[in-house]
Amino acid sequence: MDERGLKLNSLARYSKSSSMFVLEEYGHCEVPAGCGGVVLRWRNPRDGVPLRMHLYMNGDGAIYLDGEPPPSGIPVVSFGEHVLAFELALADPAYAVLSFAAAFPPEWPRVNATGPDEPSVSVVSAADGTWKYTTRDPGEGWTSSGFDDALWRPMVANEELQPPEDPDRDTGRWRFQAVQRHGGTGLGVPEPAARVWVRKTFEVRGLGDA
């Protein structure tokens, strides 16, 4: 009798393994019901990678992934090219308006996973010319791949945060620092605007891709 069969009163006798699926273990505050406990999830790695997203926006705004709001803070993103898009309100050139970081596997919270090897993915805000904006309504299709943003301007680095209305409840700074810990840079625009539209294209490559 093998070792698993001897553990009659242990959860180990129900353990499973797979060469085709990834088993993820979430603990601590990743459990939906609150801190404590554990959640196990089987995931097909051929569907893509789950990107853990961290976002700071100065004021009201919206985020889109390939034309739709992300279904969660850890969406499974398929292999290939994608578009992140943001619609931001009331941009002040004195302050950062956006900061973003997404990664797989995430540095924190740590996720224990068993299964096939998977590629590492990182998408972080940076003043590198790939994060583009416009202050004119771009019309239909601006959140999707294939939209022509050649005339959009590059965002600029800006780490200055607008002071909160209530200094004792500065949740914006907490979110900004969380993005910084994962490599994201604060970005702004050089002119005041009532609304700003932002695009960033990125690619998720498989392990076998060149």
Coordinates of C-alpha atoms in Angstrom, one line a residue:
M1 CA 0.0 0.0 0.0
D2 CA 1.4 3.4 -0.9
E3 CA 1.8 6.3 1.5
R4 CA -1.4 8.0 0.4
G5 CA -3.5 5.0 1.2
L6 CA -2.2 4.8 4.7
K7 CA -3.3 8.3 5.6
L8 CA -6.9 7.4 6.3
N9 CA -7.8 10.5 8.3
S10 CA -5.8 13.0 6.4
L11 CA -6.7 15.4 3.5
A12 CA -3.6 14.2 1.8
R13 CA -5.5 11.0 0.6
Y14 CA -7.6 13.3 -1.5
S15 CA -4.7 15.2 -3.0
K16 CA -4.4 15.4 -6.8
S17 CA -1.8 16.4 -9.3
S18 CA -1.9 17.2 -13.0
S19 CA 0.6 17.7 -15.8
M20 CA -2.0 19.8 -17.7
F21 CA -3.5 22.1 -15.0
V22 CA -2.1 24.5 -12.4
L23 CA -3.2 24.2 -8.8
E24 CA -3.1 27.6 -7.0
E25 CA -3.3 28.0 -3.3
Y26 CA -4.4 31.3 -1.9
G27 CA -4.1 32.0 1.8
H28 CA -4.4 34.7 4.4
C29 CA -6.5 37.8 3.2
E30 CA -6.8 36.4 -0.3
V31 CA -9.7 34.3 1.0
P32 CA -13.0 36.0 -0.1
A33 CA -14.6 35.6 3.3
G34 CA -11.8 37.4 5.0
C35 CA -8.5 36.8 6.6
G36 CA -7.7 33.2 7.5
G37 CA -8.2 29.9 5.8
V38 CA -7.2 28.8 2.3
V39 CA -8.7 28.6 -1.2
L40 CA -7.5 26.1 -3.8
R41 CA -8.2 26.7 -7.5
W42 CA -7.4 24.6 -10.6
R43 CA -6.5 26.7 -13.7
N44 CA -5.7 25.8 -17.2
P45 CA -2.4 27.4 -18.1
R46 CA -3.2 27.3 -21.8
D47 CA -5.9 29.9 -21.2
G48 CA -3.3 32.6 -20.2
V49 CA -1.9 34.0 -17.0
P50 CA -3.6 35.6 -14.1
L51 CA -2.3 39.2 -13.8
R52 CA -2.4 40.7 -10.3
M53 CA -3.3 44.4 -10.9
H54 CA -2.5 47.4 -8.8
L55 CA -3.9 50.8 -9.8
Y56 CA -3.8 54.4 -8.6
M57 CA -5.9 57.1 -10.3
N58 CA -6.2 60.7 -9.1
G59 CA -9.9 61.1 -8.8
D60 CA -12.6 59.4 -10.8
G61 CA -11.8 57.2 -13.6
A62 CA -12.3 53.8 -15.3
I63 CA -10.0 51.0 -16.5
Y64 CA -10.6 48.7 -19.5
L65 CA -8.8 45.6 -20.6
D66 CA -9.4 44.8 -24.3
G67 CA -12.5 47.0 -24.3
E68 CA -14.1 45.7 -21.2
P69 CA -13.7 46.4 -17.5
P70 CA -11.5 43.7 -15.9
P71 CA -13.8 41.1 -14.2
S72 CA -11.6 41.1 -11.1
G73 CA -8.3 42.4 -9.8
I74 CA -6.6 39.2 -11.0
P75 CA -8.0 38.6 -14.5
V76 CA -6.7 35.7 -16.6
V77 CA -5.1 37.3 -19.7
S78 CA -4.7 35.2 -22.8
F79 CA -1.5 34.9 -24.8
G80 CA -1.1 37.6 -27.5
E81 CA -1.5 41.4 -27.7
H82 CA -3.7 43.4 -25.4
V83 CA -4.7 46.9 -24.7
L84 CA -5.0 48.6 -21.3
A85 CA -7.1 51.8 -21.4
F86 CA -8.0 54.4 -18.8
E87 CA -10.4 57.3 -18.8
L88 CA -9.4 59.9 -16.2
A89 CA -11.2 63.0 -15.0
L90 CA -9.7 66.4 -14.2
A91 CA -6.0 66.1 -14.9
D92 CA -3.8 68.6 -13.1
P93 CA -0.3 68.9 -14.5
A94 CA 1.1 69.4 -11.0
Y95 CA 0.2 65.9 -9.9
A96 CA 0.3 62.3 -11.0
V97 CA -2.9 61.2 -12.6
L98 CA -2.1 57.5 -13.0
S99 CA 0.1 54.7 -11.8
F100 CA -0.2 51.0 -12.7
A101 CA 1.5 47.7 -12.1
A102 CA 0.5 44.1 -13.1
A103 CA 2.6 41.0 -12.8
F104 CA 2.6 37.2 -12.9
P105 CA 3.6 35.6 -10.7
P106 CA 2.8 38.3 -8.1
E107 CA 5.4 39.2 -5.5
W108 CA 2.7 39.7 -3.0
P109 CA 0.4 38.2 -2.1
R110 CA 2.4 35.1 -2.8
V111 CA 0.5 32.3 -4.5
N112 CA 1.7 28.7 -4.1
A113 CA 1.2 26.9 -7.4
T114 CA 2.0 23.4 -8.7
G115 CA 1.9 22.4 -12.3
P116 CA 3.6 23.2 -15.7
D117 CA 6.1 26.0 -16.0
E118 CA 4.6 29.4 -17.0
P119 CA 6.0 32.6 -18.4
S120 CA 6.7 35.7 -16.2
V121 CA 4.7 38.8 -17.2
S122 CA 5.2 42.4 -16.0
V123 CA 3.3 45.5 -17.1
V124 CA 4.2 48.7 -15.3
S125 CA 3.5 52.4 -15.9
A126 CA 6.6 54.2 -17.1
A127 CA 7.5 57.4 -19.0
D128 CA 8.9 55.3 -21.9
G129 CA 6.7 56.6 -24.7
T130 CA 4.4 53.5 -24.7
W131 CA 1.8 55.0 -22.3
K132 CA 0.0 57.5 -24.5
Y133 CA -2.8 60.0 -23.9
T134 CA -5.1 62.4 -25.5
T135 CA -7.3 65.2 -24.1
R136 CA -9.8 65.0 -27.0
D137 CA -12.6 62.5 -27.1
P138 CA -11.2 59.6 -29.2
G139 CA -14.6 58.2 -30.2
E140 CA -15.5 54.6 -30.7
G141 CA -13.0 51.8 -30.4
W142 CA -10.3 53.6 -28.5
T143 CA -10.2 50.9 -25.8
S144 CA -9.6 48.0 -28.3
S145 CA -6.7 46.7 -30.3
G146 CA -6.2 48.1 -33.7
F147 CA -7.1 51.7 -32.8
D148 CA -4.8 54.2 -34.3
D149 CA -3.2 56.2 -31.5
A150 CA -0.2 57.5 -33.6
L151 CA -1.2 61.1 -32.8
W152 CA -1.5 60.5 -29.1
R153 CA 1.2 62.0 -26.9
P154 CA 3.4 60.2 -24.4
M155 CA 2.7 60.6 -20.7
V156 CA 5.4 62.2 -18.5
A157 CA 6.8 61.0 -15.2
N158 CA 5.2 62.7 -12.1
E159 CA 5.5 61.3 -8.6
E160 CA 3.7 64.2 -6.9
L161 CA 0.4 63.3 -5.3
Q162 CA -2.5 65.7 -4.9
P163 CA -3.1 66.4 -1.2
P164 CA -6.2 64.5 0.1
E165 CA -9.3 66.3 1.4
D166 CA -8.9 64.3 4.7
P167 CA -5.2 63.7 5.6
D168 CA -6.3 61.0 8.1
R169 CA -7.9 59.0 5.3
D170 CA -5.3 59.2 2.5
T171 CA -6.2 56.0 0.7
G172 CA -4.8 57.4 -2.6
R173 CA -1.2 57.4 -1.2
W174 CA -1.6 53.9 0.0
R175 CA -2.6 52.7 -3.5
F176 CA 0.2 54.7 -5.1
Q177 CA 2.8 53.2 -2.8
A178 CA 1.4 49.7 -3.5
V179 CA 2.0 50.3 -7.2
Q180 CA 5.5 51.7 -6.6
R181 CA 6.4 48.5 -4.6
H182 CA 5.6 46.6 -7.8
G183 CA 7.6 48.8 -10.1
G184 CA 5.0 51.3 -11.4
T185 CA 5.9 54.9 -11.9
G186 CA 3.6 57.9 -11.4
L187 CA 2.5 59.4 -14.7
G188 CA 1.0 62.8 -15.5
V189 CA 0.2 65.1 -18.4
P190 CA 1.9 68.5 -19.0
E191 CA -1.3 70.5 -19.5
P192 CA -4.6 70.8 -17.5
A193 CA -7.5 68.8 -18.9
A194 CA -11.1 68.1 -18.0
R195 CA -10.7 64.5 -19.1
V196 CA -7.8 62.3 -20.3
W197 CA -7.9 59.1 -22.3
V198 CA -4.9 56.7 -21.9
R199 CA -3.8 53.6 -23.9
K200 CA -1.0 51.1 -23.3
T201 CA -0.5 48.0 -25.5
F202 CA 1.3 45.0 -24.2
E203 CA 1.9 41.4 -25.1
V204 CA 1.7 38.2 -23.1
R205 CA 4.1 35.6 -24.5
G206 CA 4.2 31.9 -23.9
L207 CA 7.3 30.1 -22.9
G208 CA 7.9 28.8 -26.4
D209 CA 7.5 32.2 -28.1
A210 CA 10.6 33.9 -29.4

